[in-house]
mmCIF file of C-alpha atoms in Angstrom:
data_model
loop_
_atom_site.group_PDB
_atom_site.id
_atom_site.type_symbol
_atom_site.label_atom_id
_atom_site.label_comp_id
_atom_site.label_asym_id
_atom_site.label_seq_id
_atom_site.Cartn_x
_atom_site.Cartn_y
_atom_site.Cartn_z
ATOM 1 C CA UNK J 1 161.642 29.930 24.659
ATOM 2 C CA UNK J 2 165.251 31.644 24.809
ATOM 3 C CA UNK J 3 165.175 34.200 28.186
ATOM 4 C CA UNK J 4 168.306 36.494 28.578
ATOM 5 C CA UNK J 5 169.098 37.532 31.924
ATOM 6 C CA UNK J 6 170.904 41.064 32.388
ATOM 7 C CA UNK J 7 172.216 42.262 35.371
ATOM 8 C CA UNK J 8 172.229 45.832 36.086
ATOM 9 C CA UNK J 9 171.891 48.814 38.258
ATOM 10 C CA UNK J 10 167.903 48.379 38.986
ATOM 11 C CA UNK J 11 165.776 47.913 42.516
ATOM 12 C CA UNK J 12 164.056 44.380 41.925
ATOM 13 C CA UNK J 13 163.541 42.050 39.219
ATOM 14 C CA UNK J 14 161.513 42.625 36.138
ATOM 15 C CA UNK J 15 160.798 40.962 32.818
ATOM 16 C CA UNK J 16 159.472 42.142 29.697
ATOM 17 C CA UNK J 17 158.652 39.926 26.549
ATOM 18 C CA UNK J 18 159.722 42.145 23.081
ATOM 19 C CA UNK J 19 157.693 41.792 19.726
ATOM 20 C CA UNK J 20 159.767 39.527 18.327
ATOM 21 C CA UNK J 21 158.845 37.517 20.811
ATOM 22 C CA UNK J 22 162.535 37.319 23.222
ATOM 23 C CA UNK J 23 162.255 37.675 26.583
ATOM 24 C CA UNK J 24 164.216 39.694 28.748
ATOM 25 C CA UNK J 25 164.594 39.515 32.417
ATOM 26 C CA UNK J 26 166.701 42.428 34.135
ATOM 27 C CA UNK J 27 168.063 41.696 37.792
ATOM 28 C CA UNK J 28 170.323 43.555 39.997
ATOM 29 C CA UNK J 29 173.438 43.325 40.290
ATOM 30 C CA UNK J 30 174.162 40.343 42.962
ATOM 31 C CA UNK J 31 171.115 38.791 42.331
ATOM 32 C CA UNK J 32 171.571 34.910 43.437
ATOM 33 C CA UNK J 33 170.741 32.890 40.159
ATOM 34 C CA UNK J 34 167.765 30.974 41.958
ATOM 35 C CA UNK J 35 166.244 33.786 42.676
ATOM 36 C CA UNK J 36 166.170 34.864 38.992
ATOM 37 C CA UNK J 37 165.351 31.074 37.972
ATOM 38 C CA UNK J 38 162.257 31.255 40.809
ATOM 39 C CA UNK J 39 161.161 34.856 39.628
ATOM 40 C CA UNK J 40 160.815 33.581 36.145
ATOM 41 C CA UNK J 41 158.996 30.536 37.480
ATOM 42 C CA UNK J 42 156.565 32.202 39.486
ATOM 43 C CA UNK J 43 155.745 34.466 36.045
ATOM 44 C CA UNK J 44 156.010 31.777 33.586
ATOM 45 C CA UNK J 45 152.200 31.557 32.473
ATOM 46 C CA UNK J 46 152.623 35.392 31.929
ATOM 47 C CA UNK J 47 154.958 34.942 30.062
ATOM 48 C CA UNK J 48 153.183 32.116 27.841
ATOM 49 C CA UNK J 49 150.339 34.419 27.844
ATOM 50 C CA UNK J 50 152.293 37.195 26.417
ATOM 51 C CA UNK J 51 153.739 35.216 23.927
ATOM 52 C CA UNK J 52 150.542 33.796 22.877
ATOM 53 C CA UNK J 53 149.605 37.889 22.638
ATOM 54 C CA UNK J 54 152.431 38.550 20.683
ATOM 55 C CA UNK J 55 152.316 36.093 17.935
ATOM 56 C CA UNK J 56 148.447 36.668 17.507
ATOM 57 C CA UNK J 57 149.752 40.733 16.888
ATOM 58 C CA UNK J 58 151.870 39.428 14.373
ATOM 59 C CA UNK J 59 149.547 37.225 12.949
ATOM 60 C CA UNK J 60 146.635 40.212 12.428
ATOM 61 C CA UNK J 61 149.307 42.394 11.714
ATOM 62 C CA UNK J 62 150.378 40.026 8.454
ATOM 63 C CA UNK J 63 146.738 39.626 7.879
ATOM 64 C CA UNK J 64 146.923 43.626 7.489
ATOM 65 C CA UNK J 65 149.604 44.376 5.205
ATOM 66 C CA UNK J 66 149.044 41.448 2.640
ATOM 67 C CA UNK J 67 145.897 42.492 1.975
ATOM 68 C CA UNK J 68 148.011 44.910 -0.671
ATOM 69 C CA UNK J 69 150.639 43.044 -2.773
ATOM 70 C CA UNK J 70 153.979 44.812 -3.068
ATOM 71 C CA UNK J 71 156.157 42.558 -4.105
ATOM 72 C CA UNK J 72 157.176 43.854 -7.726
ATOM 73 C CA UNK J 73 157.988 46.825 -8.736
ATOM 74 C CA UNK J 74 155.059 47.105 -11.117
ATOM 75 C CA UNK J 75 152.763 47.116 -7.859
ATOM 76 C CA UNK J 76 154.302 49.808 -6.486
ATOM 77 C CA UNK J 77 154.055 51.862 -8.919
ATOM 78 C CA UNK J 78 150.402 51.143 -9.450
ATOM 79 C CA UNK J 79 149.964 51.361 -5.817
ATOM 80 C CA UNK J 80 151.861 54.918 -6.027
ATOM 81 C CA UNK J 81 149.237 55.662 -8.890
ATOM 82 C CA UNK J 82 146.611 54.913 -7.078
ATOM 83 C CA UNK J 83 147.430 56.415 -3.360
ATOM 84 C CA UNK J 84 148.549 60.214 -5.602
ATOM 85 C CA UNK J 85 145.199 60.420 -7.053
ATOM 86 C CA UNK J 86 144.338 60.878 -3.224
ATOM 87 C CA UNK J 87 146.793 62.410 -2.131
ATOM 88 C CA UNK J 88 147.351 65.262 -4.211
ATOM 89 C CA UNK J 89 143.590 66.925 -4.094
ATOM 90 C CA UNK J 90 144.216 66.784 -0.263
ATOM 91 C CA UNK J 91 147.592 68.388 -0.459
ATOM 92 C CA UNK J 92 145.679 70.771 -3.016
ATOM 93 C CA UNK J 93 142.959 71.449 -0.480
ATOM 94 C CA UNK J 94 144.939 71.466 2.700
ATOM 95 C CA UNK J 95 148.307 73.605 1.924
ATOM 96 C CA UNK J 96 146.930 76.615 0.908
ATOM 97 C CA UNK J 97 145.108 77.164 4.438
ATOM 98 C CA UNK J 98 147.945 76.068 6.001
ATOM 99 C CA UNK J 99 150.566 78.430 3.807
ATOM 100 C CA UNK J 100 152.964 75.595 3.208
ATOM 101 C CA UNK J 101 153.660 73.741 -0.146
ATOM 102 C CA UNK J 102 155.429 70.320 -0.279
ATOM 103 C CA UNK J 103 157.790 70.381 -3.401
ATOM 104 C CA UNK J 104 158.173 66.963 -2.907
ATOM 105 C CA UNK J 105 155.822 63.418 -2.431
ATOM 106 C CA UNK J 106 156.663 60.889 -2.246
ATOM 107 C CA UNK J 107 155.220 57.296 -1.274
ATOM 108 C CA UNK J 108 157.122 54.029 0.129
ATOM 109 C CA UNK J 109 156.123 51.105 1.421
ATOM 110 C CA UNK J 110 156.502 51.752 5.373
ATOM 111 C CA UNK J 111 155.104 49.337 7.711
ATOM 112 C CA UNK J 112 156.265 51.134 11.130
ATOM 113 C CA UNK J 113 154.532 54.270 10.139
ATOM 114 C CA UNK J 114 151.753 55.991 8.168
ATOM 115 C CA UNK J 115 154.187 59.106 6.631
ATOM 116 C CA UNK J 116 157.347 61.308 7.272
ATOM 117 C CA UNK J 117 158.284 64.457 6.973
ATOM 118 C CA UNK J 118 161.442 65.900 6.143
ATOM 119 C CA UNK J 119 161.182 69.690 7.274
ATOM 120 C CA UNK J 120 163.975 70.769 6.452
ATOM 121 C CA UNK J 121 164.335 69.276 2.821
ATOM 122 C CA UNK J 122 160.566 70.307 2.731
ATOM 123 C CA UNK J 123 159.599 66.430 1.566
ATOM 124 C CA UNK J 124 156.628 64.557 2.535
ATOM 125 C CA UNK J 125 156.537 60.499 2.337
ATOM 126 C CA UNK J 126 153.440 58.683 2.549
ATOM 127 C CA UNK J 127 153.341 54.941 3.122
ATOM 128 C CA UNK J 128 151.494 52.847 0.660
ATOM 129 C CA UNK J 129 149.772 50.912 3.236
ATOM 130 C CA UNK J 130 147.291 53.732 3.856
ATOM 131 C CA UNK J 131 145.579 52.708 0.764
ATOM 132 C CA UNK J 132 144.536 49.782 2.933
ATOM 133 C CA UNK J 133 142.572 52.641 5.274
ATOM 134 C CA UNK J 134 139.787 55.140 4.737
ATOM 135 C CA UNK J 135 140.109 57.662 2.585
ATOM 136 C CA UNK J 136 139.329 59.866 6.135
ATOM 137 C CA UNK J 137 142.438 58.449 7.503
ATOM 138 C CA UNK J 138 144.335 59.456 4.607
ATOM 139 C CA UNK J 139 142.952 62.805 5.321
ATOM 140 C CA UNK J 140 144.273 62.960 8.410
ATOM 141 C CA UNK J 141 148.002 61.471 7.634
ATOM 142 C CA UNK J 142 148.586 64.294 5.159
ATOM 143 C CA UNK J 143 147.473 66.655 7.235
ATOM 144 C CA UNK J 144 149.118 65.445 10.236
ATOM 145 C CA UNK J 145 152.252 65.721 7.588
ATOM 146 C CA UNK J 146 151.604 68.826 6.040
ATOM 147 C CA UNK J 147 151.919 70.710 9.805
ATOM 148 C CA UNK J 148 155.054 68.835 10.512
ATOM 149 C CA UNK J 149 156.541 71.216 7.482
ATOM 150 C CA UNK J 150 155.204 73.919 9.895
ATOM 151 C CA UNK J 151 156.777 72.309 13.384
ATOM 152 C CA UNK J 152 158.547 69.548 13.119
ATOM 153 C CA UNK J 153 157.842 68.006 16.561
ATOM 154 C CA UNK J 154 154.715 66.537 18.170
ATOM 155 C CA UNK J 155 154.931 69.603 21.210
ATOM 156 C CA UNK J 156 151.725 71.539 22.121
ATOM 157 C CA UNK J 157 152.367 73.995 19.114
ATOM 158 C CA UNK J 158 152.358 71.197 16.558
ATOM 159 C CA UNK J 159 148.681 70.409 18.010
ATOM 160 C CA UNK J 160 147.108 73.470 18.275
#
């Protein structure tokens, strides 16, 4: 397990463990060195724990997104295909009651997030991957899209 140790301006001692599974212990400045090795002692099954946490993410999260082969560029056009035939009766539906009109979608295989919106290029981006959800959810990322060409934060406005 590799633990980096960073000293800086901060009150007490605190660790975090990041997705990729590092962890990170921050210390003040000053700190003596057995304190730090003690402090990670005395947290070391959380830390195993969190681990443990993390890889099992990973593992469901891998589980998730192979479920839909991408690999080749012929299944990502088919998936493209496939995901349009929803997406544009919802765009259809949806941007005339909202007076907005994408002159661009676009889909891509994004794993970090469900779609994008460029507001000022007025271009919407949908990721692949929500062909793996219901067609409700799909609803609601084009939607959630589609208001972003409207306001392009997530403020109270962009709610209401």
């Amino acid at each position: 397990m590799q633990i980096t140790v960073t000293y800086r301006r901060t009150s007490r001692l605190s660790l975090r463990v990041t997705p990729t599974g590092k962890v990170n212990v921050s210390a003040p400045y000053h700190t003596p060195e057995a304190t730090v090795r003690q402090f990670i002692a005395d947290h070391r099954q959380w830390i195993e724990d969190s681990l443990q946490k993390m890889e099992e993410h990973q593992r469901q999260r891998t589980s998730f997104y192979d479920r839909l082969p991408l690999h080749t560029p012929g299944q990502r056009a088919d998936a493209a295909a496939r995901l349009d035939g929803i997406v544009r009766p919802l765009v259809a539906r949806y941007a005339p009651l909202m007076n907005v009109e994408p002159p661009h979608i676009d889909y891509k295989p994004f794993i970090s997030k469900w779609g994008d919106c460029s507001p000022a290029r007025r271009h919407i981006t949908i990721s692949l991957y929500t062909l793996l959800l219901p067609e409700w959810c799909i609803e609601h990322v084009v939607v959630h899209e589609l208001v972003h060409l409207l306001v392009p934060d997530h403020s109270d406005r962009f709610h209401r």
